[in-house]
mmCIF file of C-alpha atoms in Angstrom:
data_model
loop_
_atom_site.group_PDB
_atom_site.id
_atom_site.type_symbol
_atom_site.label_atom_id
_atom_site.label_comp_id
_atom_site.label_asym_id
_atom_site.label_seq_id
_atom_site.Cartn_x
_atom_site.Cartn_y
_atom_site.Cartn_z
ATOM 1 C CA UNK A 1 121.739 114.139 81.869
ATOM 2 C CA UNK A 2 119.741 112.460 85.071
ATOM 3 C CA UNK A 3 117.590 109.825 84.885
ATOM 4 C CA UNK A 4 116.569 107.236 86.824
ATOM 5 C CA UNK A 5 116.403 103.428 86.302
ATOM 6 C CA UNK A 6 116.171 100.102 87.747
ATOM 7 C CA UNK A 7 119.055 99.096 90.657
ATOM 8 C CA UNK A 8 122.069 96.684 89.376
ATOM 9 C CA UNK A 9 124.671 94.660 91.213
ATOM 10 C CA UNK A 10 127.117 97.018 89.422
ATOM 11 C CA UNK A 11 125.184 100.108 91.131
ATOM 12 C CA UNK A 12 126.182 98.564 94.595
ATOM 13 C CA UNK A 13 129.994 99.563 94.939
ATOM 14 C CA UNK A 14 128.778 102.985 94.819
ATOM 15 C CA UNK A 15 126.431 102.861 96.796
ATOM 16 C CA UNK A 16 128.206 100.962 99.859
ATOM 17 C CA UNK A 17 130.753 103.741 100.470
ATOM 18 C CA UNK A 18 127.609 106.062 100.954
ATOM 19 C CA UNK A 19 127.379 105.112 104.931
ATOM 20 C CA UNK A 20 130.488 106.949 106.261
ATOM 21 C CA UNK A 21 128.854 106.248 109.590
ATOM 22 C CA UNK A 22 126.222 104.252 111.509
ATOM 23 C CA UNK A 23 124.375 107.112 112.232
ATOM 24 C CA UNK A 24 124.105 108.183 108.163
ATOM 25 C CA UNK A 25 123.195 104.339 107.195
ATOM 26 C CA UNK A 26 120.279 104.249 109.781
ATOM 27 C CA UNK A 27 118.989 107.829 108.655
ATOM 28 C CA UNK A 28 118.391 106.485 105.132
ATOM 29 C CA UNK A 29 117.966 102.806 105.927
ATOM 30 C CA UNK A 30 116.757 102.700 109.306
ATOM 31 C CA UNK A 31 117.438 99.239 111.120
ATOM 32 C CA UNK A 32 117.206 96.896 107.517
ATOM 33 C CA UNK A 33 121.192 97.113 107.216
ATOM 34 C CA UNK A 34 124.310 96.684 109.543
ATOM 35 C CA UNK A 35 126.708 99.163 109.406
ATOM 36 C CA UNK A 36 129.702 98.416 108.349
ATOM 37 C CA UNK A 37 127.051 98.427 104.782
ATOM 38 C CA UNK A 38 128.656 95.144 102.791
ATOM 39 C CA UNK A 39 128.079 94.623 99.280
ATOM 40 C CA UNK A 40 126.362 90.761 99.725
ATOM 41 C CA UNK A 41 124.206 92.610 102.187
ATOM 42 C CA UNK A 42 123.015 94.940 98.963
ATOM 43 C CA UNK A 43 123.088 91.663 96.718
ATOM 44 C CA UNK A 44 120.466 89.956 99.123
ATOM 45 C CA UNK A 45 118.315 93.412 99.603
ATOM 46 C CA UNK A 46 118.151 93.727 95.310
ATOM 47 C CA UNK A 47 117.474 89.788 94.923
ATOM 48 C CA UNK A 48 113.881 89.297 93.544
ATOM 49 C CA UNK A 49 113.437 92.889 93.195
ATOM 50 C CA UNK A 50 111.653 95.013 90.241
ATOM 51 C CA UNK A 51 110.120 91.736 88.320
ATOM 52 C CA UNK A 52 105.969 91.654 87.916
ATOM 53 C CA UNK A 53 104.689 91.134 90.889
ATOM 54 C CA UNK A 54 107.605 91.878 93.049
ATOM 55 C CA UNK A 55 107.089 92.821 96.498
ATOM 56 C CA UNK A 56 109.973 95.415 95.926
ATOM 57 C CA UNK A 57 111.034 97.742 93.324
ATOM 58 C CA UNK A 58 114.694 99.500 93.561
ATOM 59 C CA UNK A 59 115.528 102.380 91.513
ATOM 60 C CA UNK A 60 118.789 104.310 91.335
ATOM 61 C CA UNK A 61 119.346 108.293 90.272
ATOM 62 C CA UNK A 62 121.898 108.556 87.333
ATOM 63 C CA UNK A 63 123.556 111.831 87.146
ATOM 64 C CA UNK A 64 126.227 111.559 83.610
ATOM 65 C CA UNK A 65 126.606 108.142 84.094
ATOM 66 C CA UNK A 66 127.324 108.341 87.801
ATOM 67 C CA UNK A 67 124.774 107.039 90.460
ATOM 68 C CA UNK A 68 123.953 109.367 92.715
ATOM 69 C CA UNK A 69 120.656 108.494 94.175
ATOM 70 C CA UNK A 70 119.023 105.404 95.165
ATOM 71 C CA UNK A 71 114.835 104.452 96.677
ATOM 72 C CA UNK A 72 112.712 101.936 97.114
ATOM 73 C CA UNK A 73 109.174 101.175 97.052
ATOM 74 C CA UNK A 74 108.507 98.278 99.171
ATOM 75 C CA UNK A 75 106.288 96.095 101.107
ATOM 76 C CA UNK A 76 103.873 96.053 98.310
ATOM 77 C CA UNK A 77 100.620 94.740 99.144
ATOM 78 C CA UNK A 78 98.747 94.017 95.958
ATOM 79 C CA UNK A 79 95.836 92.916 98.051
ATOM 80 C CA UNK A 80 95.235 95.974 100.059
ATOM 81 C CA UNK A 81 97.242 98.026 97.246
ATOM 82 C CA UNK A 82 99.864 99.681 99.533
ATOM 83 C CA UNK A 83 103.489 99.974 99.177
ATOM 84 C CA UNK A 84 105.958 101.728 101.498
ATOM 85 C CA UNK A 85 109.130 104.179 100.479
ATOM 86 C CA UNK A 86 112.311 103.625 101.916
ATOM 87 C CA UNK A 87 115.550 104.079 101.933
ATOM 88 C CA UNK A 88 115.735 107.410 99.962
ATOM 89 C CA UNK A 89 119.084 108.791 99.631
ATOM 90 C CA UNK A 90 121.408 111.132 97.528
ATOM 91 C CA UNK A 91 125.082 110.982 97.506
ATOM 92 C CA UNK A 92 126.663 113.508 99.787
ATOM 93 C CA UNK A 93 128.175 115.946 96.626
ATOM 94 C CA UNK A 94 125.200 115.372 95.193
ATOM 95 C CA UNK A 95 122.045 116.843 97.647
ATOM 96 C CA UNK A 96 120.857 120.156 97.149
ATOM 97 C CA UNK A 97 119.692 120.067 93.708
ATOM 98 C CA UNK A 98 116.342 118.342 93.457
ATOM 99 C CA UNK A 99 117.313 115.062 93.397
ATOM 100 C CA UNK A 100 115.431 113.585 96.298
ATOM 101 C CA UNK A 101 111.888 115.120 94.667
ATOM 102 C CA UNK A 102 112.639 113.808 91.017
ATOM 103 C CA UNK A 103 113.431 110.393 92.838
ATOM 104 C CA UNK A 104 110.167 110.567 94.658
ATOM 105 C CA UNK A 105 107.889 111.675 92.245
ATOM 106 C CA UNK A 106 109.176 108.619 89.924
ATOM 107 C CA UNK A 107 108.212 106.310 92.668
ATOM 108 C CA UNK A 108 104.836 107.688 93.385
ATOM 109 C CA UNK A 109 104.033 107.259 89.772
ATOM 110 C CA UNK A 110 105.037 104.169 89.701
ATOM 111 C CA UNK A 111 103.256 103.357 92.709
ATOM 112 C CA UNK A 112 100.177 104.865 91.602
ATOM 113 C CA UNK A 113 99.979 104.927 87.838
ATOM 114 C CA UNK A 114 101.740 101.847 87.237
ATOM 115 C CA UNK A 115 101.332 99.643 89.989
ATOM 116 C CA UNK A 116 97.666 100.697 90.746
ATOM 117 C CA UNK A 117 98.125 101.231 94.501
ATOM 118 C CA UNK A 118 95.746 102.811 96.400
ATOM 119 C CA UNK A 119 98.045 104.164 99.509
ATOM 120 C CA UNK A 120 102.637 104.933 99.750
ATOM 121 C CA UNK A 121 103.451 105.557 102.967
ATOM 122 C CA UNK A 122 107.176 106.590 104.499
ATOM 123 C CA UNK A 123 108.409 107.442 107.663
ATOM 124 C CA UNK A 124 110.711 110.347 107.925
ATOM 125 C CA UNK A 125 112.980 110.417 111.162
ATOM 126 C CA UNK A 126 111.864 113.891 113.150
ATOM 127 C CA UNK A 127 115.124 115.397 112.893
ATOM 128 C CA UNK A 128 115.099 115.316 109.196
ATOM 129 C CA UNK A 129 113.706 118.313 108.532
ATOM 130 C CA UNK A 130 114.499 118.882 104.694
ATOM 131 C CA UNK A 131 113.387 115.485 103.897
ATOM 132 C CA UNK A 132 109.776 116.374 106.015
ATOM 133 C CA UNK A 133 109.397 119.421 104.243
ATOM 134 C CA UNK A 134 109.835 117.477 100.747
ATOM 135 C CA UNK A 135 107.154 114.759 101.632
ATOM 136 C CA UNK A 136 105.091 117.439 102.543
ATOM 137 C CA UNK A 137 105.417 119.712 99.347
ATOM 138 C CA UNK A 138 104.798 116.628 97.367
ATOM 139 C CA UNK A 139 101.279 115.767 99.074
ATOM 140 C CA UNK A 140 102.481 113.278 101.633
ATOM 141 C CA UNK A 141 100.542 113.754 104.643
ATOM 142 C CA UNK A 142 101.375 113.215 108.524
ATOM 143 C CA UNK A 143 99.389 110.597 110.286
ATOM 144 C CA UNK A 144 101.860 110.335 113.636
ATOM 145 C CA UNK A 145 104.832 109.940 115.393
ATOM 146 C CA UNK A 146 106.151 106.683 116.524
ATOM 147 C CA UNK A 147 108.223 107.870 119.634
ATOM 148 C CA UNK A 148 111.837 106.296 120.193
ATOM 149 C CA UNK A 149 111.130 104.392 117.459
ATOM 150 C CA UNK A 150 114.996 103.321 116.318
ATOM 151 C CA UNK A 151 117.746 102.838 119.204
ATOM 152 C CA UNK A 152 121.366 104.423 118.218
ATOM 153 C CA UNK A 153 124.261 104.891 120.111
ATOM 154 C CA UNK A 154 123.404 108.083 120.620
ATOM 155 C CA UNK A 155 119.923 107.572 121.767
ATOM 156 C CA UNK A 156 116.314 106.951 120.444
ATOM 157 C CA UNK A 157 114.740 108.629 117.143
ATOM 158 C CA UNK A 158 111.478 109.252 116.554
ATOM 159 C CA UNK A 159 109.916 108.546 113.053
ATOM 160 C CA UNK A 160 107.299 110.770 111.635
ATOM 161 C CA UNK A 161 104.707 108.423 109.542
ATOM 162 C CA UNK A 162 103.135 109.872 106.408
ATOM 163 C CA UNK A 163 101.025 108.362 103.662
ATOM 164 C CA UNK A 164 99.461 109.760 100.331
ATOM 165 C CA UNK A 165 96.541 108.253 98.379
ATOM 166 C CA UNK A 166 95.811 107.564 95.119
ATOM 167 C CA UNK A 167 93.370 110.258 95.416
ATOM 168 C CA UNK A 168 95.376 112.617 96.425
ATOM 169 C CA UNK A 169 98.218 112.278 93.935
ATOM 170 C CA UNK A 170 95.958 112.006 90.781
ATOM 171 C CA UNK A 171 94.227 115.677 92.320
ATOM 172 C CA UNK A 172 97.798 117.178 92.377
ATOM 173 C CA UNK A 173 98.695 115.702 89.222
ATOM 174 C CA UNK A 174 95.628 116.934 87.103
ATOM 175 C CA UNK A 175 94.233 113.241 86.369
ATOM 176 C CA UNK A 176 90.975 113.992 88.431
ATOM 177 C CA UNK A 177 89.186 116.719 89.497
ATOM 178 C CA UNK A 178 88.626 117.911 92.698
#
């Protein structure tokens, strides 16, 4: 059975062994964690997070009672209703099968049905081709490309931005017409 469901402090021993290098922990968390990943740096990241009117919600992906995914929807501005996704992953053993989709589209309706906001947007680094093509088939649209945006040991990335409306996701979803 998978399902997702709000993040716990139990969830974050899993999830800290995810990062097997600097490289990996910047491709799914850009520059917001230091790599080694430690576990009070996850207990200060899920503080505060997922209550009404939280500026964060964390989710994880729960595969036979084994986490195996974890996302965010962040920055929330209730004002301007906008929130940001971040820090998508699925385990190693575990991508392939869908997971990153189901994960998204649970945070888009959040997002938009629950939440009420008007705009999600995500950057995607430009090497990341299967996670690009998985914004895209889900309505997320390109708007840029920050150049050298994120500094590595290897070099600079550049980060493709994308955004959906509300809009847009109630047209793919049937909720208005066109």
């Amino acid at each position: 059975m998978v399902y997702m469901r709000e993040i716990t402090r139990k969830d974050l021993k899993k999830i800290v062994n995810w990062a097997s290098s600097e490289e990996e922990l910047m491709t799914w968390a850009g520059s917001s964690f230091s790599y080694p990943l430690k576990i009070d740096e996850l207990k200060a990241y899920i503080k505060g997070a997922n209550g009404i009117g939280s500026d964060r919600y964390i989710f994880v992906l729960v595969q036979d009672d084994d986490v195996v995914g974890h996302i965010s929807l962040a920055h929330i501005d209730y004002q301007n209703r906008s929130g940001r996704i971040g820090r998508v992953v699925v385990e190693e053993n575990s991508r392939g099968k869908g997971y990153g989709t189901l994960m998204m589209k649970h945070m888009l309706q959040i997002g938009f049905e629950e939440l009420n906001l008007n705009r999600i947007s995500l950057g995607v680094y430009d090497f990341n081709v299967s996670a690009y093509k998985t914004y895209e088939k889900l309505g997320f649209v390109q708007e840029g490309i920050l150049r050298e945006k994120l500094k590595t040991t290897n070099g600079y990335w550049n980060s493709i931005e994308m955004s959906m409306l509300s809009k847009e996701w109630k047209q793919r979803n049937g909720l208005i017409k066109k």
